[in-house]
Amino acid sequence: MRVVSGMRPTGKLHLGHYIGVIKNWKKLQNEHECMFFVADWHALTTKFDEHINLKELSVELVKEWIASGIDPNKAILFIQSEIKEHAELYLIFNMITPVSWLERNPTYKDAMQQEEYKKKNNAGFLTYPVLQTADIVLYDADLVPIGEDQRPHLELARDIVNRFHYLYKREDIFKEPKELLTDIARLPGLDGRKMSKSFNNAIFLDETPEDIWKKVRSAKTDPARIKKTDPGHPEVCIVFEYHKAFSTPQEVAEIENACKEGSIGCVDCKKICAANIEKIVAPIREKKAKLKNDEILDIINEGNKKAKFLAAEKMKKVNQVIF
Ligand code: TRP
Ligand code: SF4
């Protein structure tokens, strides 16, 4: 089975990415043939006017993947914009995709409710899922690990594949990809909203122990707990969510009891939590500090070469059918 997945280079990775994506990629790389890529063209669909340094962000992202345990000897790591075939297939798919299919995509509809996106309303944002389809079927992906919000994009990918086969009277050019839903609950940010750099509520994968503690100390807890002996409700506490993600099952059970019966204070509970987060972050932070940019560039070059080979083969077939 081949697994293909991408991540947009929009800034430093945080614990939300680790729990939601990286942990899963680390498992998948041992089970399947994996291709993970930096979706830098996709970043441009919303950030074209922000003058972000995509080259630097992309190298940094691959560095963070490797520091977190993604293994370039197991998975092919590459940069989307280095493989021009993504753009070529995107162009072909744009020809055959009805605009109405794109306009009913929930992500697009939601964005059009927001002033910021409505004002821009760029064609590239509307056609985002067409590019994503090209990313996936260019490499005959069997499985695409995604979150629930991306499910309509995979449906659209299958629709585009079927339409291509129907229009060109073939059925053997592309594979129909299947989604691999990650069932891990989303990790909340320190304030209870979704963890995101832009909300300033994230713990990053290269955070120092001092900053981990500062951030965990500031996290929202059960407001009913004022004195240490007040019985608490772990199910409403963000720190407890972190325990569930980063502490052992035994610790989680003990903390749940101690909180409910009012025998542990929130500061002590947070200290255990910060220490367990540090256990995950420390090796990532240390490995990241040791990785040199040149090393990462070599890994990317290797990955690009492998991706380029597969993409060129596929485009040869596609063009033979069309021209
Ligand atoms: N849309 C994905 C996201 O926002 C990123 C992405 C781009 C992707 N191309 C992809 C994911 C292909 C899986 C497969 O997270
Ligand atoms: Fe949250 Fe822990 Fe305080 Fe309970 S003891 S409210 S789980 S921080």
Coordinates of C-alpha atoms and ligand atoms in Angstrom, one line a residue:
M1 CA 0.0 0.0 0.0
R2 CA 1.2 3.5 -0.8
V3 CA 0.5 6.3 1.6
V4 CA 0.7 9.9 0.5
S5 CA 0.2 12.9 2.7
G6 CA 1.2 16.6 2.8
M7 CA 1.5 19.4 5.3
R8 CA 1.5 23.1 4.5
P9 CA 4.6 25.0 5.7
T10 CA 3.0 27.6 7.8
G11 CA 5.3 27.8 10.8
K12 CA 6.7 25.8 13.7
L13 CA 5.1 22.5 14.7
H14 CA 3.4 22.2 18.0
L15 CA 2.0 19.4 20.2
G16 CA -1.3 19.5 18.3
H17 CA 0.6 18.5 15.1
Y18 CA 2.5 15.8 17.0
I19 CA -0.6 14.1 18.4
G20 CA -2.8 14.7 15.3
V21 CA -0.3 14.0 12.5
I22 CA 3.3 13.1 13.3
K23 CA 2.6 10.3 15.7
N24 CA 0.4 8.7 13.0
W25 CA 3.0 9.2 10.2
K26 CA 5.6 7.5 12.5
K27 CA 3.5 4.5 12.7
L28 CA 2.6 4.4 9.0
Q29 CA 6.2 4.6 7.9
N30 CA 6.8 1.2 9.4
E31 CA 3.7 -0.4 7.8
H32 CA 3.5 1.1 4.3
E33 CA 5.5 2.8 1.6
C34 CA 5.1 6.4 2.6
M35 CA 5.5 9.7 0.8
F36 CA 5.3 12.8 2.9
F37 CA 5.6 16.2 1.2
V38 CA 5.7 19.9 2.0
A39 CA 2.6 21.4 0.3
D40 CA 4.2 24.8 -0.3
W41 CA 1.9 25.6 -3.3
H42 CA -1.0 24.9 -1.0
A43 CA 0.3 27.4 1.5
L44 CA 0.2 30.1 -1.2
T45 CA -3.6 29.6 -1.7
T46 CA -4.1 31.6 1.5
K47 CA -0.8 33.3 2.1
F48 CA 0.1 34.6 -1.3
D49 CA 0.1 38.2 0.0
E50 CA 2.1 37.6 3.2
H51 CA 5.7 37.5 1.7
I52 CA 6.5 34.4 3.8
N53 CA 9.9 32.7 3.0
L54 CA 8.6 29.4 1.7
K55 CA 12.0 28.0 1.0
E56 CA 13.1 28.5 4.6
L57 CA 9.8 27.4 6.1
S58 CA 9.9 24.2 4.0
V59 CA 13.4 23.2 5.0
E60 CA 12.5 24.0 8.6
L61 CA 9.4 21.8 8.4
V62 CA 11.3 18.8 7.1
K63 CA 13.9 19.3 9.8
E64 CA 11.1 19.2 12.4
W65 CA 9.6 16.0 10.8
I66 CA 13.0 14.3 11.1
A67 CA 13.7 15.6 14.6
S68 CA 10.3 14.1 15.6
G69 CA 11.1 10.7 14.3
I70 CA 10.1 10.7 10.6
D71 CA 12.8 8.5 9.0
P72 CA 14.0 9.5 5.5
N73 CA 15.2 5.9 5.1
K74 CA 11.6 4.7 5.4
A75 CA 9.6 7.5 3.9
I76 CA 10.1 9.6 0.8
L77 CA 10.2 13.3 1.9
F78 CA 9.9 15.9 -0.8
I79 CA 8.8 19.4 -1.7
Q80 CA 5.6 19.8 -3.8
S81 CA 6.8 22.8 -5.8
E82 CA 10.0 21.0 -6.9
I83 CA 7.9 18.5 -8.8
K84 CA 6.3 20.5 -11.6
E85 CA 4.1 17.6 -12.5
H86 CA 1.8 18.5 -9.6
A87 CA 1.1 21.8 -11.5
E88 CA 0.7 20.0 -14.8
L89 CA -1.8 17.5 -13.5
Y90 CA -3.6 20.3 -11.6
L91 CA -4.0 22.2 -14.9
I92 CA -5.5 19.1 -16.6
F93 CA -7.8 18.4 -13.7
N94 CA -8.9 22.1 -13.6
M95 CA -10.1 21.6 -17.2
I96 CA -12.4 18.7 -16.3
T97 CA -13.7 19.8 -12.9
P98 CA -17.1 21.6 -12.8
V99 CA -16.9 24.8 -10.7
S100 CA -20.1 23.7 -8.9
W101 CA -18.2 20.7 -7.4
L102 CA -15.7 23.1 -5.9
E103 CA -18.3 25.7 -4.7
R104 CA -20.1 23.1 -2.6
N105 CA -16.9 22.1 -0.8
P106 CA -17.6 22.9 3.0
T107 CA -14.1 24.4 3.5
Y108 CA -14.8 26.8 0.7
K109 CA -18.3 27.6 1.9
D110 CA -17.1 28.3 5.4
A111 CA -14.3 30.5 4.2
M112 CA -16.7 32.6 2.1
Q113 CA -18.6 33.4 5.3
Q114 CA -15.4 35.1 6.6
E115 CA -14.8 38.7 5.4
E116 CA -11.0 38.0 5.0
Y117 CA -11.4 35.2 2.5
K118 CA -14.4 36.7 0.8
K119 CA -12.4 39.8 0.0
K120 CA -9.6 37.8 -1.6
N121 CA -11.7 35.1 -3.2
N122 CA -8.8 33.9 -5.3
A123 CA -9.2 31.2 -7.9
G124 CA -6.4 29.1 -6.3
F125 CA -8.3 28.9 -3.0
L126 CA -11.4 27.6 -4.8
T127 CA -9.3 25.0 -6.7
Y128 CA -7.3 24.0 -3.6
P129 CA -8.8 20.4 -3.6
V130 CA -8.0 20.0 -7.3
L131 CA -4.3 20.5 -6.5
Q132 CA -4.7 18.1 -3.6
T133 CA -6.2 15.6 -6.0
A134 CA -3.2 15.9 -8.3
D135 CA -0.8 15.5 -5.2
I136 CA -2.5 12.2 -4.4
V137 CA -3.2 10.5 -7.7
L138 CA 0.1 11.4 -9.2
Y139 CA 1.7 8.8 -7.0
D140 CA -1.1 6.1 -7.1
A141 CA -1.8 6.6 -3.4
D142 CA -3.9 3.9 -1.9
L143 CA -4.3 5.6 1.5
V144 CA -4.3 9.3 2.5
P145 CA -4.1 10.0 6.2
I146 CA -6.2 13.0 6.9
G147 CA -8.4 14.6 9.6
E148 CA -12.2 14.6 9.4
D149 CA -12.3 18.1 7.9
Q150 CA -10.5 16.8 4.8
R151 CA -12.9 14.0 4.0
P152 CA -14.8 16.1 1.3
H153 CA -11.4 16.6 -0.4
L154 CA -10.9 12.9 -0.8
E155 CA -14.4 12.4 -2.1
L156 CA -13.7 15.1 -4.7
A157 CA -10.4 13.4 -5.6
R158 CA -12.3 10.2 -6.3
D159 CA -14.9 12.1 -8.3
I160 CA -12.2 13.8 -10.4
V161 CA -10.5 10.5 -11.1
N162 CA -13.8 8.9 -12.2
R163 CA -14.6 11.9 -14.4
F164 CA -11.2 11.7 -16.1
H165 CA -11.6 8.0 -16.7
Y166 CA -15.1 8.5 -18.1
L167 CA -14.1 11.4 -20.4
Y168 CA -11.1 9.7 -21.8
K169 CA -12.7 6.2 -21.9
R170 CA -10.0 4.6 -19.7
E171 CA -10.2 3.2 -16.3
D172 CA -6.6 2.4 -15.6
I173 CA -4.8 5.7 -15.4
F174 CA -5.3 6.6 -11.8
K175 CA -6.0 4.8 -8.5
E176 CA -9.0 5.8 -6.4
P177 CA -7.5 6.9 -3.1
K178 CA -9.1 6.1 0.2
E179 CA -8.9 8.2 3.3
L180 CA -7.3 7.0 6.5
L181 CA -9.0 8.9 9.2
T182 CA -7.0 9.7 12.3
D183 CA -9.3 9.0 15.2
I184 CA -7.1 10.8 17.7
A185 CA -9.0 13.6 19.4
R186 CA -7.8 17.1 18.7
L187 CA -5.4 18.5 21.4
P188 CA -6.8 21.7 22.8
G189 CA -4.6 24.8 23.1
L190 CA -3.8 26.3 26.5
D191 CA -7.0 28.4 26.4
G192 CA -9.3 25.6 25.3
R193 CA -9.5 26.7 21.7
K194 CA -7.9 24.6 18.9
M195 CA -4.1 24.6 19.4
S196 CA -2.7 27.1 16.9
K197 CA 0.2 29.4 16.6
S198 CA -2.1 32.3 15.6
F199 CA -4.1 31.9 18.8
N200 CA -0.9 32.1 20.9
N201 CA -1.9 29.0 22.8
A202 CA 0.5 26.4 21.5
I203 CA 3.4 24.4 23.0
F204 CA 6.0 24.0 20.3
L205 CA 8.1 20.9 19.5
D206 CA 11.3 22.7 20.3
E207 CA 10.0 24.4 23.5
T208 CA 12.5 24.8 26.4
P209 CA 11.7 23.1 29.7
E210 CA 11.3 26.5 31.3
D211 CA 8.7 27.6 28.7
I212 CA 6.9 24.3 28.8
W213 CA 6.4 24.9 32.5
K214 CA 5.4 28.5 32.1
K215 CA 2.8 27.5 29.5
V216 CA 1.4 24.5 31.3
R217 CA 1.2 26.6 34.5
S218 CA -0.9 29.1 32.6
A219 CA -3.3 26.5 31.2
K220 CA -7.0 26.8 32.1
T221 CA -8.2 24.2 34.7
D222 CA -11.5 23.4 36.4
P223 CA -12.8 26.8 37.7
A224 CA -14.5 25.0 40.6
R225 CA -11.1 24.2 42.1
I226 CA -10.0 27.1 44.3
K227 CA -8.6 25.3 47.3
K228 CA -6.6 22.1 46.9
T229 CA -9.3 20.1 48.7
D230 CA -12.1 21.3 46.4
P231 CA -13.4 18.3 44.4
G232 CA -12.5 18.7 40.7
H233 CA -13.9 17.7 37.3
P234 CA -11.0 16.5 35.2
E235 CA -13.3 16.2 32.2
V236 CA -13.5 20.0 31.9
C237 CA -9.8 20.6 32.4
I238 CA -7.3 21.2 29.6
V239 CA -4.4 19.9 31.7
F240 CA -6.3 16.6 32.0
E241 CA -6.5 16.4 28.2
Y242 CA -2.7 16.8 28.1
H243 CA -2.4 14.0 30.7
K244 CA -4.4 11.7 28.5
A245 CA -2.1 12.5 25.6
F246 CA 1.3 12.4 27.3
S247 CA 1.0 10.6 30.7
T248 CA 0.9 6.8 31.3
P249 CA -2.6 5.2 31.6
Q250 CA -1.7 4.6 35.3
E251 CA -0.9 8.2 35.9
V252 CA -4.0 9.3 34.1
A253 CA -6.2 7.1 36.4
E254 CA -4.4 8.3 39.5
I255 CA -4.8 12.0 38.6
E256 CA -8.4 11.5 37.7
N257 CA -9.1 10.1 41.2
A258 CA -7.0 12.6 43.0
C259 CA -8.6 15.5 41.2
K260 CA -12.1 14.2 41.9
E261 CA -11.5 13.7 45.6
G262 CA -9.5 16.9 46.0
S263 CA -6.2 15.3 47.1
I264 CA -4.0 16.8 44.5
G265 CA -3.5 20.5 43.9
C266 CA -3.5 21.9 40.4
V267 CA 0.1 23.1 40.6
D268 CA 1.3 19.6 41.5
C269 CA -0.8 18.1 38.8
K270 CA 0.6 20.6 36.2
K271 CA 4.1 19.8 37.3
I272 CA 3.6 16.1 36.5
C273 CA 2.0 17.1 33.2
A274 CA 4.9 19.5 32.2
A275 CA 7.4 16.8 33.1
N276 CA 5.7 14.3 30.8
I277 CA 5.5 16.8 28.0
E278 CA 9.2 17.5 28.4
K279 CA 9.8 13.7 28.0
I280 CA 8.4 13.9 24.5
V281 CA 9.8 17.3 23.6
A282 CA 13.4 16.9 24.9
P283 CA 14.6 14.4 22.3
I284 CA 12.9 16.3 19.5
R285 CA 14.4 19.6 20.6
E286 CA 17.8 18.1 21.0
K287 CA 17.8 16.3 17.7
K288 CA 16.5 19.4 15.9
A289 CA 19.4 21.4 17.4
K290 CA 21.9 18.9 16.0
L291 CA 20.5 18.7 12.5
K292 CA 22.3 20.8 9.9
N293 CA 20.5 22.5 7.0
D294 CA 22.8 20.9 4.5
E295 CA 21.8 17.4 5.8
I296 CA 18.2 18.3 5.4
L297 CA 18.8 19.7 1.9
D298 CA 20.4 16.4 0.9
I299 CA 17.5 14.4 2.2
I300 CA 15.1 16.6 0.3
N301 CA 17.1 16.3 -2.9
E302 CA 17.0 12.5 -2.6
G303 CA 13.2 12.5 -2.0
N304 CA 12.6 15.0 -4.8
K305 CA 14.4 12.7 -7.2
K306 CA 12.3 9.7 -6.3
A307 CA 9.1 11.6 -6.4
K308 CA 10.1 13.2 -9.7
F309 CA 10.6 9.8 -11.3
L310 CA 7.2 8.5 -10.3
A311 CA 5.4 11.7 -11.2
A312 CA 7.1 11.9 -14.7
E313 CA 6.0 8.3 -15.4
K314 CA 2.4 9.1 -14.5
M315 CA 2.3 12.3 -16.6
K316 CA 3.6 10.4 -19.6
K317 CA 0.6 8.1 -19.4
V318 CA -1.8 11.0 -18.8
N319 CA -0.5 13.0 -21.8
Q320 CA -0.6 9.9 -24.0
V321 CA -4.3 9.7 -23.3
I322 CA -5.0 13.4 -23.9
F323 CA -2.8 14.3 -26.8
Ligands
TRP1 N1 -4.9 19.9 2.6 C1 -4.0 19.3 3.6 C2 -4.1 20.0 4.9 O1 -4.5 21.2 4.9 C3 -2.6 19.4 3.1 C4 -2.4 18.6 1.8 C5 -2.1 19.1 0.6 C6 -2.6 17.2 1.7 N2 -2.1 18.1 -0.3 C7 -2.3 16.9 0.3 C8 -2.9 16.1 2.6 C9 -2.4 15.6 -0.2 C10 -2.9 14.8 2.1 C11 -2.7 14.6 0.7 O2 -3.8 19.5 5.9
SF4_2 FE1 -7.0 19.9 36.1 FE2 -5.2 18.5 37.4 FE3 -6.3 20.7 38.5 FE4 -7.7 18.5 38.2 S1 -5.9 18.7 39.5 S2 -8.4 20.5 37.7 S3 -6.9 17.7 36.3 S4 -5.0 20.7 36.8

